[in-house]
mmCIF file of C-alpha atoms in Angstrom:
data_model
loop_
_atom_site.group_PDB
_atom_site.id
_atom_site.type_symbol
_atom_site.label_atom_id
_atom_site.label_comp_id
_atom_site.label_asym_id
_atom_site.label_seq_id
_atom_site.Cartn_x
_atom_site.Cartn_y
_atom_site.Cartn_z
ATOM 1 C CA MET A 1 0.125 -0.088 -0.095
ATOM 2 C CA LYS A 2 1.065 3.731 -0.848
ATOM 3 C CA LYS A 3 2.162 5.999 1.597
ATOM 4 C CA ASP A 4 0.475 9.504 1.142
ATOM 5 C CA LYS A 5 4.000 10.922 0.676
ATOM 6 C CA ASP A 6 4.282 8.597 -2.649
ATOM 7 C CA LEU A 7 -0.036 9.478 -3.541
ATOM 8 C CA LEU A 8 0.803 13.265 -3.340
ATOM 9 C CA LYS A 9 3.763 12.860 -5.531
ATOM 10 C CA GLU A 10 2.209 11.073 -7.920
ATOM 11 C CA LEU A 11 -0.536 13.729 -8.045
ATOM 12 C CA LEU A 12 1.673 16.651 -8.487
ATOM 13 C CA ARG A 13 3.229 14.892 -11.666
ATOM 14 C CA SER A 14 0.195 14.585 -13.090
ATOM 15 C CA LYS A 15 -0.566 17.810 -12.235
ATOM 16 C CA PHE A 16 2.895 19.352 -13.946
ATOM 17 C CA GLU A 17 3.472 17.364 -16.726
ATOM 18 C CA ASP A 18 1.550 19.305 -19.077
ATOM 19 C CA GLU A 19 3.094 22.399 -17.733
ATOM 20 C CA CYS A 20 6.471 20.191 -18.617
ATOM 21 C CA ILE A 21 7.841 21.222 -15.212
ATOM 22 C CA GLU A 22 9.898 18.614 -14.102
ATOM 23 C CA SER A 23 9.213 18.028 -10.271
ATOM 24 C CA SER A 24 12.845 17.521 -7.678
ATOM 25 C CA LYS A 25 12.585 14.915 -5.844
ATOM 26 C CA ASP A 26 14.916 15.635 -3.261
ATOM 27 C CA MET A 27 13.150 19.507 -3.040
ATOM 28 C CA PHE A 28 9.776 17.952 -2.592
ATOM 29 C CA ASP A 29 10.866 15.442 0.270
ATOM 30 C CA ASN A 30 12.111 18.324 1.763
ATOM 31 C CA ILE A 31 9.176 20.786 1.889
ATOM 32 C CA TYR A 32 6.896 17.923 2.688
ATOM 33 C CA ASP A 33 8.788 16.389 5.539
ATOM 34 C CA THR A 34 8.628 20.137 6.846
ATOM 35 C CA VAL A 35 5.156 20.615 6.417
ATOM 36 C CA SER A 36 3.616 17.057 7.861
ATOM 37 C CA LYS A 37 6.321 18.727 10.970
ATOM 38 C CA GLY A 38 4.330 21.612 11.311
ATOM 39 C CA THR A 39 0.832 19.910 10.423
ATOM 40 C CA THR A 40 1.719 17.447 13.614
ATOM 41 C CA GLU A 41 2.556 19.950 15.726
ATOM 42 C CA LYS A 42 -0.352 22.658 15.376
ATOM 43 C CA ILE A 43 -2.977 20.061 15.481
ATOM 44 C CA PRO A 44 -3.457 19.808 19.042
ATOM 45 C CA PHE A 45 -3.823 24.006 19.099
ATOM 46 C CA TYR A 46 -6.698 23.897 16.577
ATOM 47 C CA TRP A 47 -8.677 20.650 18.428
ATOM 48 C CA TYR A 48 -8.650 22.727 21.978
ATOM 49 C CA ARG A 49 -10.328 26.248 19.845
ATOM 50 C CA ILE A 50 -12.806 23.986 18.013
ATOM 51 C CA ALA A 51 -13.308 22.427 21.754
ATOM 52 C CA ALA A 52 -13.655 25.723 23.949
ATOM 53 C CA ALA A 53 -15.616 27.232 20.796
ATOM 54 C CA ILE A 54 -18.569 24.336 21.333
ATOM 55 C CA LEU A 55 -18.441 24.101 24.573
ATOM 56 C CA PHE A 56 -19.305 28.360 24.499
ATOM 57 C CA PHE A 57 -21.555 28.147 22.688
ATOM 58 C CA ILE A 58 -23.197 25.084 24.791
ATOM 59 C CA GLY A 59 -23.510 27.555 27.403
ATOM 60 C CA LEU A 60 -24.540 30.394 25.887
ATOM 61 C CA GLY A 61 -27.407 28.658 24.569
ATOM 62 C CA SER A 62 -27.960 26.557 28.302
ATOM 63 C CA ILE A 63 -28.496 30.558 29.358
ATOM 64 C CA SER A 64 -31.148 31.770 27.002
ATOM 65 C CA TYR A 65 -33.235 29.006 27.179
ATOM 66 C CA TYR A 66 -32.729 29.580 30.990
ATOM 67 C CA LEU A 67 -34.166 32.835 30.734
ATOM 68 C CA LYS A 68 -36.551 32.082 28.304
ATOM 69 C CA GLU A 69 -37.588 29.313 30.972
ATOM 70 C CA ASN A 70 -38.270 32.269 33.214
ATOM 71 C CA THR A 71 -40.004 34.633 31.588
ATOM 72 C CA LEU A 72 -42.255 32.880 30.125
ATOM 73 C CA GLU A 73 -43.077 31.402 33.177
ATOM 74 C CA THR A 74 -43.921 34.826 34.889
ATOM 75 C CA ASN A 75 -46.080 36.124 31.770
ATOM 76 C CA ILE A 76 -48.128 33.192 32.710
ATOM 77 C CA GLN A 77 -48.456 33.463 36.064
ATOM 78 C CA LYS A 78 -49.398 37.300 35.511
ATOM 79 C CA PRO A 79 -53.527 37.036 34.921
ATOM 80 C CA ILE A 80 -53.228 34.160 37.404
ATOM 81 C CA VAL A 81 -52.495 36.620 40.331
ATOM 82 C CA VAL A 82 -54.581 38.831 38.980
ATOM 83 C CA HIS A 83 -57.875 36.737 39.315
ATOM 84 C CA LYS A 84 -57.202 35.817 42.763
ATOM 85 C CA SER A 85 -58.538 39.189 43.800
ATOM 86 C CA PRO A 86 -62.081 39.340 43.366
ATOM 87 C CA GLU A 87 -62.531 42.855 43.716
ATOM 88 C CA ILE A 88 -60.493 44.095 40.823
ATOM 89 C CA ASN A 89 -61.906 41.776 38.710
ATOM 90 C CA THR A 90 -65.347 42.986 39.607
ATOM 91 C CA ASP A 91 -64.348 46.992 39.077
ATOM 92 C CA SER A 92 -62.381 46.408 35.521
ATOM 93 C CA ILE A 93 -65.450 43.761 34.177
ATOM 94 C CA GLN A 94 -67.638 46.635 34.714
ATOM 95 C CA GLN A 95 -65.856 49.376 33.911
ATOM 96 C CA LYS A 96 -64.977 47.773 30.356
ATOM 97 C CA THR A 97 -68.302 47.151 30.268
ATOM 98 C CA GLN A 98 -69.909 50.219 30.730
ATOM 99 C CA LYS A 99 -67.080 52.021 28.245
ATOM 100 C CA PRO A 100 -67.952 49.911 25.257
ATOM 101 C CA THR A 101 -71.451 50.701 25.491
ATOM 102 C CA ILE A 102 -70.939 54.506 25.765
ATOM 103 C CA LYS A 103 -68.680 54.142 22.104
ATOM 104 C CA PHE A 104 -71.166 52.383 20.574
ATOM 105 C CA GLU A 105 -73.767 54.755 20.839
ATOM 106 C CA GLU A 106 -71.659 57.626 20.179
ATOM 107 C CA ASN A 107 -69.946 56.230 17.126
ATOM 108 C CA LYS A 108 -72.966 53.777 15.667
ATOM 109 C CA LYS A 109 -72.018 53.927 12.387
ATOM 110 C CA SER A 110 -68.301 53.221 11.944
ATOM 111 C CA LEU A 111 -68.649 49.533 14.478
ATOM 112 C CA PRO A 112 -69.700 45.935 13.097
ATOM 113 C CA GLN A 113 -72.780 44.894 13.216
ATOM 114 C CA GLU A 114 -72.677 42.598 15.980
ATOM 115 C CA LYS A 115 -72.101 45.975 18.372
ATOM 116 C CA ILE A 116 -74.097 48.296 16.807
ATOM 117 C CA GLN A 117 -77.029 45.437 17.508
ATOM 118 C CA ILE A 118 -76.378 45.906 21.461
ATOM 119 C CA ALA A 119 -75.922 49.404 21.590
ATOM 120 C CA GLU A 120 -79.516 49.227 20.053
ATOM 121 C CA GLU A 121 -80.390 46.916 23.013
ATOM 122 C CA THR A 122 -78.950 49.158 25.854
ATOM 123 C CA PRO A 123 -82.154 51.525 24.731
ATOM 124 C CA LYS A 124 -85.229 49.341 24.224
ATOM 125 C CA ALA A 125 -84.240 47.998 28.210
ATOM 126 C CA SER A 126 -84.304 52.107 29.189
ATOM 127 C CA ILE A 127 -87.392 52.178 27.200
ATOM 128 C CA GLU A 128 -89.485 50.153 29.041
ATOM 129 C CA THR A 129 -87.868 50.936 32.596
ATOM 130 C CA LYS A 130 -89.394 54.688 31.730
ATOM 131 C CA THR A 131 -92.969 53.023 30.542
ATOM 132 C CA LYS A 132 -93.352 51.137 33.638
ATOM 133 C CA ASP A 133 -92.207 54.526 35.397
ATOM 134 C CA THR A 134 -94.746 56.733 33.680
ATOM 135 C CA SER A 135 -97.355 54.342 34.055
ATOM 136 C CA SER A 136 -97.070 54.752 37.761
ATOM 137 C CA THR A 137 -96.601 58.028 37.668
ATOM 138 C CA GLU A 138 -99.883 58.056 35.842
ATOM 139 C CA LYS A 139 -101.513 55.871 38.172
ATOM 140 C CA ASP A 140 -100.222 58.202 41.110
ATOM 141 C CA LYS A 141 -101.577 61.674 39.413
ATOM 142 C CA SER A 142 -104.684 59.825 38.501
ATOM 143 C CA LYS A 143 -105.492 59.247 42.528
ATOM 144 C CA ILE A 144 -104.401 62.952 43.548
ATOM 145 C CA ASP A 145 -106.735 64.292 40.484
ATOM 146 C CA VAL A 146 -109.457 62.516 42.675
ATOM 147 C CA SER A 147 -108.205 64.121 45.378
ATOM 148 C CA TYR A 148 -106.823 67.661 45.002
ATOM 149 C CA VAL A 149 -108.680 68.609 41.544
ATOM 150 C CA THR A 150 -112.132 70.900 41.850
ATOM 151 C CA THR A 151 -114.386 70.533 39.115
ATOM 152 C CA GLN A 152 -117.692 72.625 39.373
ATOM 153 C CA LYS A 153 -120.286 73.257 37.142
ATOM 154 C CA TYR A 154 -122.677 75.980 37.226
ATOM 155 C CA ALA A 155 -125.816 77.605 35.046
ATOM 156 C CA SER A 156 -128.688 80.442 35.421
ATOM 157 C CA SER A 157 -131.503 79.773 33.170
ATOM 158 C CA LYS A 158 -134.268 82.595 33.711
ATOM 159 C CA TYR A 159 -132.716 84.722 36.036
ATOM 160 C CA SER A 160 -128.802 85.714 37.214
ATOM 161 C CA LYS A 161 -127.362 83.911 39.321
ATOM 162 C CA TYR A 162 -124.333 84.847 41.760
ATOM 163 C CA VAL A 163 -121.597 82.022 42.542
ATOM 164 C CA LYS A 164 -118.627 81.731 44.828
ATOM 165 C CA LEU A 165 -116.086 79.482 43.309
ATOM 166 C CA PRO A 166 -113.646 77.153 45.567
ATOM 167 C CA ASP A 167 -110.720 79.840 45.251
ATOM 168 C CA THR A 168 -112.701 82.631 46.638
ATOM 169 C CA SER A 169 -113.486 84.438 43.631
ATOM 170 C CA THR A 170 -117.068 85.360 42.283
ATOM 171 C CA ILE A 171 -118.817 84.898 39.256
ATOM 172 C CA VAL A 172 -122.131 86.540 38.200
ATOM 173 C CA LEU A 173 -124.364 84.570 35.783
ATOM 174 C CA GLN A 174 -126.425 86.458 33.499
ATOM 175 C CA LYS A 175 -129.546 84.139 32.625
ATOM 176 C CA SER A 176 -129.128 81.908 30.272
ATOM 177 C CA SER A 177 -125.735 81.251 30.979
ATOM 178 C CA ARG A 178 -122.871 78.118 31.775
ATOM 179 C CA VAL A 179 -119.623 78.329 33.331
ATOM 180 C CA ASN A 180 -117.777 75.039 34.134
ATOM 181 C CA TYR A 181 -114.604 75.678 36.637
ATOM 182 C CA LYS A 182 -112.112 73.307 36.680
ATOM 183 C CA ARG A 183 -108.875 73.584 39.152
ATOM 184 C CA SER A 184 -105.999 71.131 37.622
ATOM 185 C CA ILE A 185 -102.755 69.640 40.044
ATOM 186 C CA GLU A 186 -100.757 72.465 37.917
ATOM 187 C CA ASN A 187 -103.075 74.894 40.310
ATOM 188 C CA TYR A 188 -103.610 76.562 36.876
ATOM 189 C CA ARG A 189 -107.691 77.607 37.401
ATOM 190 C CA THR A 190 -109.247 76.504 34.009
ATOM 191 C CA VAL A 191 -113.122 78.536 33.093
ATOM 192 C CA GLU A 192 -114.832 77.474 30.205
ATOM 193 C CA LEU A 193 -117.813 80.206 29.679
ATOM 194 C CA THR A 194 -120.756 80.084 27.428
ATOM 195 C CA GLY A 195 -122.921 82.836 28.010
ATOM 196 C CA ASN A 196 -122.549 86.341 29.791
ATOM 197 C CA VAL A 197 -120.531 86.388 32.801
ATOM 198 C CA PHE A 198 -119.533 88.725 35.376
ATOM 199 C CA PHE A 199 -115.690 88.202 37.299
ATOM 200 C CA ASP A 200 -114.534 89.192 40.691
ATOM 201 C CA VAL A 201 -111.105 87.419 40.275
ATOM 202 C CA LYS A 202 -109.359 86.303 43.895
ATOM 203 C CA LYS A 203 -105.432 87.378 42.757
ATOM 204 C CA ASP A 204 -103.415 84.535 43.349
ATOM 205 C CA SER A 205 -99.915 84.163 41.150
ATOM 206 C CA THR A 206 -99.144 80.801 42.144
ATOM 207 C CA LYS A 207 -102.853 79.790 40.614
ATOM 208 C CA PRO A 208 -103.428 81.778 37.080
ATOM 209 C CA PHE A 209 -106.499 82.122 36.054
ATOM 210 C CA ILE A 210 -107.801 81.519 32.433
ATOM 211 C CA VAL A 211 -111.253 82.073 30.809
ATOM 212 C CA ILE A 212 -111.653 79.281 27.849
ATOM 213 C CA THR A 213 -114.378 80.303 24.700
ATOM 214 C CA LYS A 214 -114.412 79.327 21.455
ATOM 215 C CA ASN A 215 -111.956 82.184 19.539
ATOM 216 C CA SER A 216 -110.092 82.588 22.613
ATOM 217 C CA LYS A 217 -108.302 82.599 25.990
ATOM 218 C CA VAL A 218 -107.943 85.159 28.011
ATOM 219 C CA GLN A 219 -105.401 85.482 31.018
ATOM 220 C CA VAL A 220 -106.399 86.875 34.338
ATOM 221 C CA ILE A 221 -104.881 88.585 37.029
ATOM 222 C CA GLY A 222 -106.702 89.610 40.326
ATOM 223 C CA THR A 223 -109.410 91.523 38.485
ATOM 224 C CA LYS A 224 -112.877 93.201 37.242
ATOM 225 C CA PHE A 225 -114.498 92.200 33.921
ATOM 226 C CA VAL A 226 -117.516 90.981 31.991
ATOM 227 C CA MET A 227 -117.390 88.533 29.253
ATOM 228 C CA SER A 228 -119.950 87.897 26.162
ATOM 229 C CA SER A 229 -119.803 84.656 24.438
ATOM 230 C CA ARG A 230 -122.471 83.794 22.056
ATOM 231 C CA ASN A 231 -122.869 82.982 18.302
ATOM 232 C CA ASN A 232 -119.683 82.598 17.829
ATOM 233 C CA GLU A 233 -118.726 85.874 18.806
ATOM 234 C CA ASP A 234 -116.811 86.799 22.192
ATOM 235 C CA TYR A 235 -116.370 90.574 24.137
ATOM 236 C CA LEU A 236 -114.895 91.456 26.739
ATOM 237 C CA TYR A 237 -115.235 94.583 28.825
ATOM 238 C CA LEU A 238 -112.299 95.353 31.639
ATOM 239 C CA ILE A 239 -113.697 97.340 34.471
ATOM 240 C CA GLU A 240 -110.548 96.716 37.347
ATOM 241 C CA GLY A 241 -106.896 95.023 36.864
ATOM 242 C CA SER A 242 -105.543 93.521 33.867
ATOM 243 C CA VAL A 243 -106.195 91.050 31.351
ATOM 244 C CA ASN A 244 -104.500 89.124 28.173
ATOM 245 C CA ILE A 245 -106.110 88.181 25.353
ATOM 246 C CA VAL A 246 -104.778 85.243 22.920
ATOM 247 C CA HIS A 247 -106.856 84.711 20.124
ATOM 248 C CA ILE A 248 -107.165 80.426 19.313
ATOM 249 C CA LYS A 249 -106.602 80.449 15.805
ATOM 250 C CA THR A 250 -104.651 83.340 15.043
ATOM 251 C CA GLY A 251 -102.278 84.312 17.947
ATOM 252 C CA GLN A 252 -102.915 87.504 18.040
ATOM 253 C CA ASP A 253 -102.079 88.888 21.077
ATOM 254 C CA GLN A 254 -104.034 91.825 23.298
ATOM 255 C CA ILE A 255 -103.314 93.609 26.121
ATOM 256 C CA VAL A 256 -106.561 94.712 28.347
ATOM 257 C CA ILE A 257 -106.651 98.276 30.454
ATOM 258 C CA PRO A 258 -109.856 99.502 32.654
ATOM 259 C CA GLY A 259 -112.521 101.426 30.181
ATOM 260 C CA GLN A 260 -111.994 99.188 27.518
ATOM 261 C CA SER A 261 -113.874 96.882 25.214
ATOM 262 C CA PHE A 262 -113.135 94.254 22.382
ATOM 263 C CA ARG A 263 -114.658 91.948 20.239
ATOM 264 C CA ILE A 264 -113.373 88.576 19.294
ATOM 265 C CA SER A 265 -114.650 86.816 16.713
ATOM 266 C CA ASP A 266 -113.132 84.388 14.295
ATOM 267 C CA ASP A 267 -111.132 87.364 11.808
ATOM 268 C CA GLY A 268 -109.268 88.209 15.601
ATOM 269 C CA ILE A 269 -109.602 90.987 17.846
ATOM 270 C CA ARG A 270 -110.949 94.341 17.375
ATOM 271 C CA LYS A 271 -110.714 97.154 19.916
ATOM 272 C CA LEU A 272 -114.679 98.269 20.316
ATOM 273 C CA ASP A 273 -115.033 102.433 21.037
ATOM 274 C CA LYS A 274 -118.043 101.698 23.357
ATOM 275 C CA THR A 275 -118.990 99.101 25.933
ATOM 276 C CA PRO A 276 -121.370 96.755 24.243
ATOM 277 C CA ASN A 277 -124.922 96.652 26.083
ATOM 278 C CA GLN A 278 -125.220 93.157 26.378
ATOM 279 C CA PHE A 279 -122.511 94.181 29.962
ATOM 280 C CA ALA A 280 -125.304 96.903 30.791
ATOM 281 C CA TRP A 281 -126.244 94.808 33.733
ATOM 282 C CA LYS A 282 -122.936 95.265 35.074
ATOM 283 C CA THR A 283 -122.226 98.800 33.647
ATOM 284 C CA GLY A 284 -125.154 100.483 33.830
ATOM 285 C CA ASN A 285 -124.416 101.982 29.963
ATOM 286 C CA LEU A 286 -126.341 101.565 26.769
ATOM 287 C CA HIS A 287 -125.870 103.573 23.853
ATOM 288 C CA TYR A 288 -127.906 103.228 20.849
ATOM 289 C CA ARG A 289 -128.216 105.376 17.061
ATOM 290 C CA ASN A 290 -131.233 104.949 15.224
ATOM 291 C CA THR A 291 -132.012 101.907 16.771
ATOM 292 C CA LYS A 292 -136.202 99.933 16.757
ATOM 293 C CA VAL A 293 -137.174 100.473 20.262
ATOM 294 C CA LYS A 294 -137.959 96.667 20.159
ATOM 295 C CA GLU A 295 -134.079 96.320 20.121
ATOM 296 C CA VAL A 296 -133.862 98.696 23.559
ATOM 297 C CA PHE A 297 -136.629 96.953 25.048
ATOM 298 C CA GLU A 298 -135.253 93.283 24.353
ATOM 299 C CA ASP A 299 -131.727 95.436 25.639
ATOM 300 C CA LEU A 300 -133.698 95.992 28.734
ATOM 301 C CA ARG A 301 -134.894 92.647 29.351
ATOM 302 C CA LYS A 302 -132.096 90.679 28.974
ATOM 303 C CA ASN A 303 -129.715 93.467 31.132
ATOM 304 C CA PHE A 304 -132.121 93.519 33.940
ATOM 305 C CA ASP A 305 -134.160 90.441 34.443
ATOM 306 C CA ILE A 306 -137.551 92.509 33.877
ATOM 307 C CA LYS A 307 -140.793 91.709 31.623
ATOM 308 C CA ILE A 308 -141.748 94.717 29.588
ATOM 309 C CA ASN A 309 -145.670 94.598 27.894
ATOM 310 C CA VAL A 310 -146.180 97.097 25.084
ATOM 311 C CA LEU A 311 -149.985 97.341 24.055
ATOM 312 C CA ASP A 312 -149.620 99.004 20.847
ATOM 313 C CA PRO A 313 -147.190 96.757 18.394
ATOM 314 C CA THR A 314 -146.581 100.047 16.531
ATOM 315 C CA LEU A 315 -144.389 101.617 18.941
ATOM 316 C CA LEU A 316 -141.884 98.772 18.464
ATOM 317 C CA ASN A 317 -140.666 100.203 15.083
ATOM 318 C CA CYS A 318 -139.734 103.609 16.472
ATOM 319 C CA LYS A 319 -135.981 104.206 16.307
ATOM 320 C CA TYR A 320 -134.015 106.112 19.731
ATOM 321 C CA THR A 321 -131.091 107.785 19.604
ATOM 322 C CA GLY A 322 -129.342 108.146 22.740
ATOM 323 C CA SER A 323 -127.016 106.629 25.663
ATOM 324 C CA PHE A 324 -127.563 106.030 29.096
ATOM 325 C CA ARG A 325 -124.709 105.726 31.705
ATOM 326 C CA LYS A 326 -125.280 103.941 34.960
ATOM 327 C CA THR A 327 -128.968 104.163 35.338
ATOM 328 C CA THR A 328 -131.200 101.872 36.768
ATOM 329 C CA PRO A 329 -134.293 100.365 34.408
ATOM 330 C CA GLU A 330 -136.836 102.488 36.134
ATOM 331 C CA LYS A 331 -134.528 105.369 34.963
ATOM 332 C CA MET A 332 -134.657 104.358 31.253
ATOM 333 C CA ILE A 333 -138.660 103.848 30.508
ATOM 334 C CA ASN A 334 -138.951 106.704 32.298
ATOM 335 C CA ILE A 335 -136.883 108.442 29.804
ATOM 336 C CA LEU A 336 -138.014 106.329 27.215
ATOM 337 C CA SER A 337 -141.734 106.999 27.868
ATOM 338 C CA ALA A 338 -141.161 110.590 27.420
ATOM 339 C CA THR A 339 -139.388 110.566 24.390
ATOM 340 C CA LEU A 340 -142.296 108.842 22.886
ATOM 341 C CA LYS A 341 -144.682 110.177 24.650
ATOM 342 C CA VAL A 342 -146.543 107.325 26.183
ATOM 343 C CA ASN A 343 -147.483 105.559 29.625
ATOM 344 C CA VAL A 344 -145.422 103.297 31.802
ATOM 345 C CA GLN A 345 -147.401 101.112 34.576
ATOM 346 C CA LYS A 346 -145.238 99.238 37.089
ATOM 347 C CA LYS A 347 -146.310 95.583 38.646
ATOM 348 C CA ASN A 348 -143.763 94.202 40.774
ATOM 349 C CA ASN A 349 -141.078 93.331 37.877
ATOM 350 C CA LEU A 350 -143.613 93.850 34.934
ATOM 351 C CA PHE A 351 -143.771 96.981 32.906
ATOM 352 C CA ILE A 352 -146.786 97.994 30.833
ATOM 353 C CA ILE A 353 -146.490 100.818 28.574
ATOM 354 C CA SER A 354 -150.526 102.077 26.429
ATOM 355 C CA GLY A 355 -150.481 104.920 24.293
ATOM 356 C CA ASN A 356 -150.428 105.890 20.601
ATOM 357 C CA SER A 357 -146.827 106.927 19.851
ATOM 358 C CA ASN A 358 -146.739 109.501 17.246
ATOM 359 C CA CYS A 359 -143.081 108.936 16.159
ATOM 360 C CA LEU A 360 -141.582 109.376 13.355
ATOM 361 C CA ASN A 361 -140.292 106.169 11.217
#
């Protein structure tokens, strides 16, 4: 078997024979011996370096593995430590539960469909709760209404009627007049009026007094006034204090001062130059201009609850112009009889007028 040296020689000879280089046997032997000797001496040194490097990397890997295991154990144990405290878990769960609900309500459009549905379910619960509270409140309120709200109806048929209301205000109803008085739990005093009524309202700023007709709402502060509501027309004359008329249809607002008269119709509110004759029973004032006697007598009947019997019907077509201020029915009829040149007789509450009138129609 050939030695390594002989094999190397043959290899070198085959390598350089094409390049026409002759190898020197003696020189090659010397070189080979030198290289072989140096290699033999240095081999142990290289093995030590390799072994040390292997041990270094093994130690480094062990340290890294040890640190990694300790870090994982720490991370795994943290949630366990937190869950051991029931109080902390309860607070954190409540906070996490409340915050998303607020975000769902504020940013509903940008959230996924599932979150939006959760946010929509929360108001439903609150609505149901409110409904229950409202129903209970309504039940309580109905009980209070039965106990405290006053409802009274007053009416006069053939004669005027004096009434004292539950709030100690007073009213006088002309014949064929009706009043429905109510006091709500909010302390509003409300009067629904039909006919011709005089009001003397007790002043109380905590309990507003309101008169309601078809065309108007009259807000009253302690005052005296007369109001009429017939045939889709309202008339008001203020004697004392202050009132505010609000037209129901147009919303027109009118403040009234003492001595003023207003007509309220479907079209609106209009101020009058003179007090309407239907209030003569309270004011004692009547105004006529070229008016038939028949109408004058009719006003007397309505305002003063008297009866007038005219024996000569042609007298009723006579016309009269004039005014009466703060007078009595007897004085007014005496003035009329003197103007018309007729006779007047009184029997209790009946006035009998006889004679032929010389009036020019």
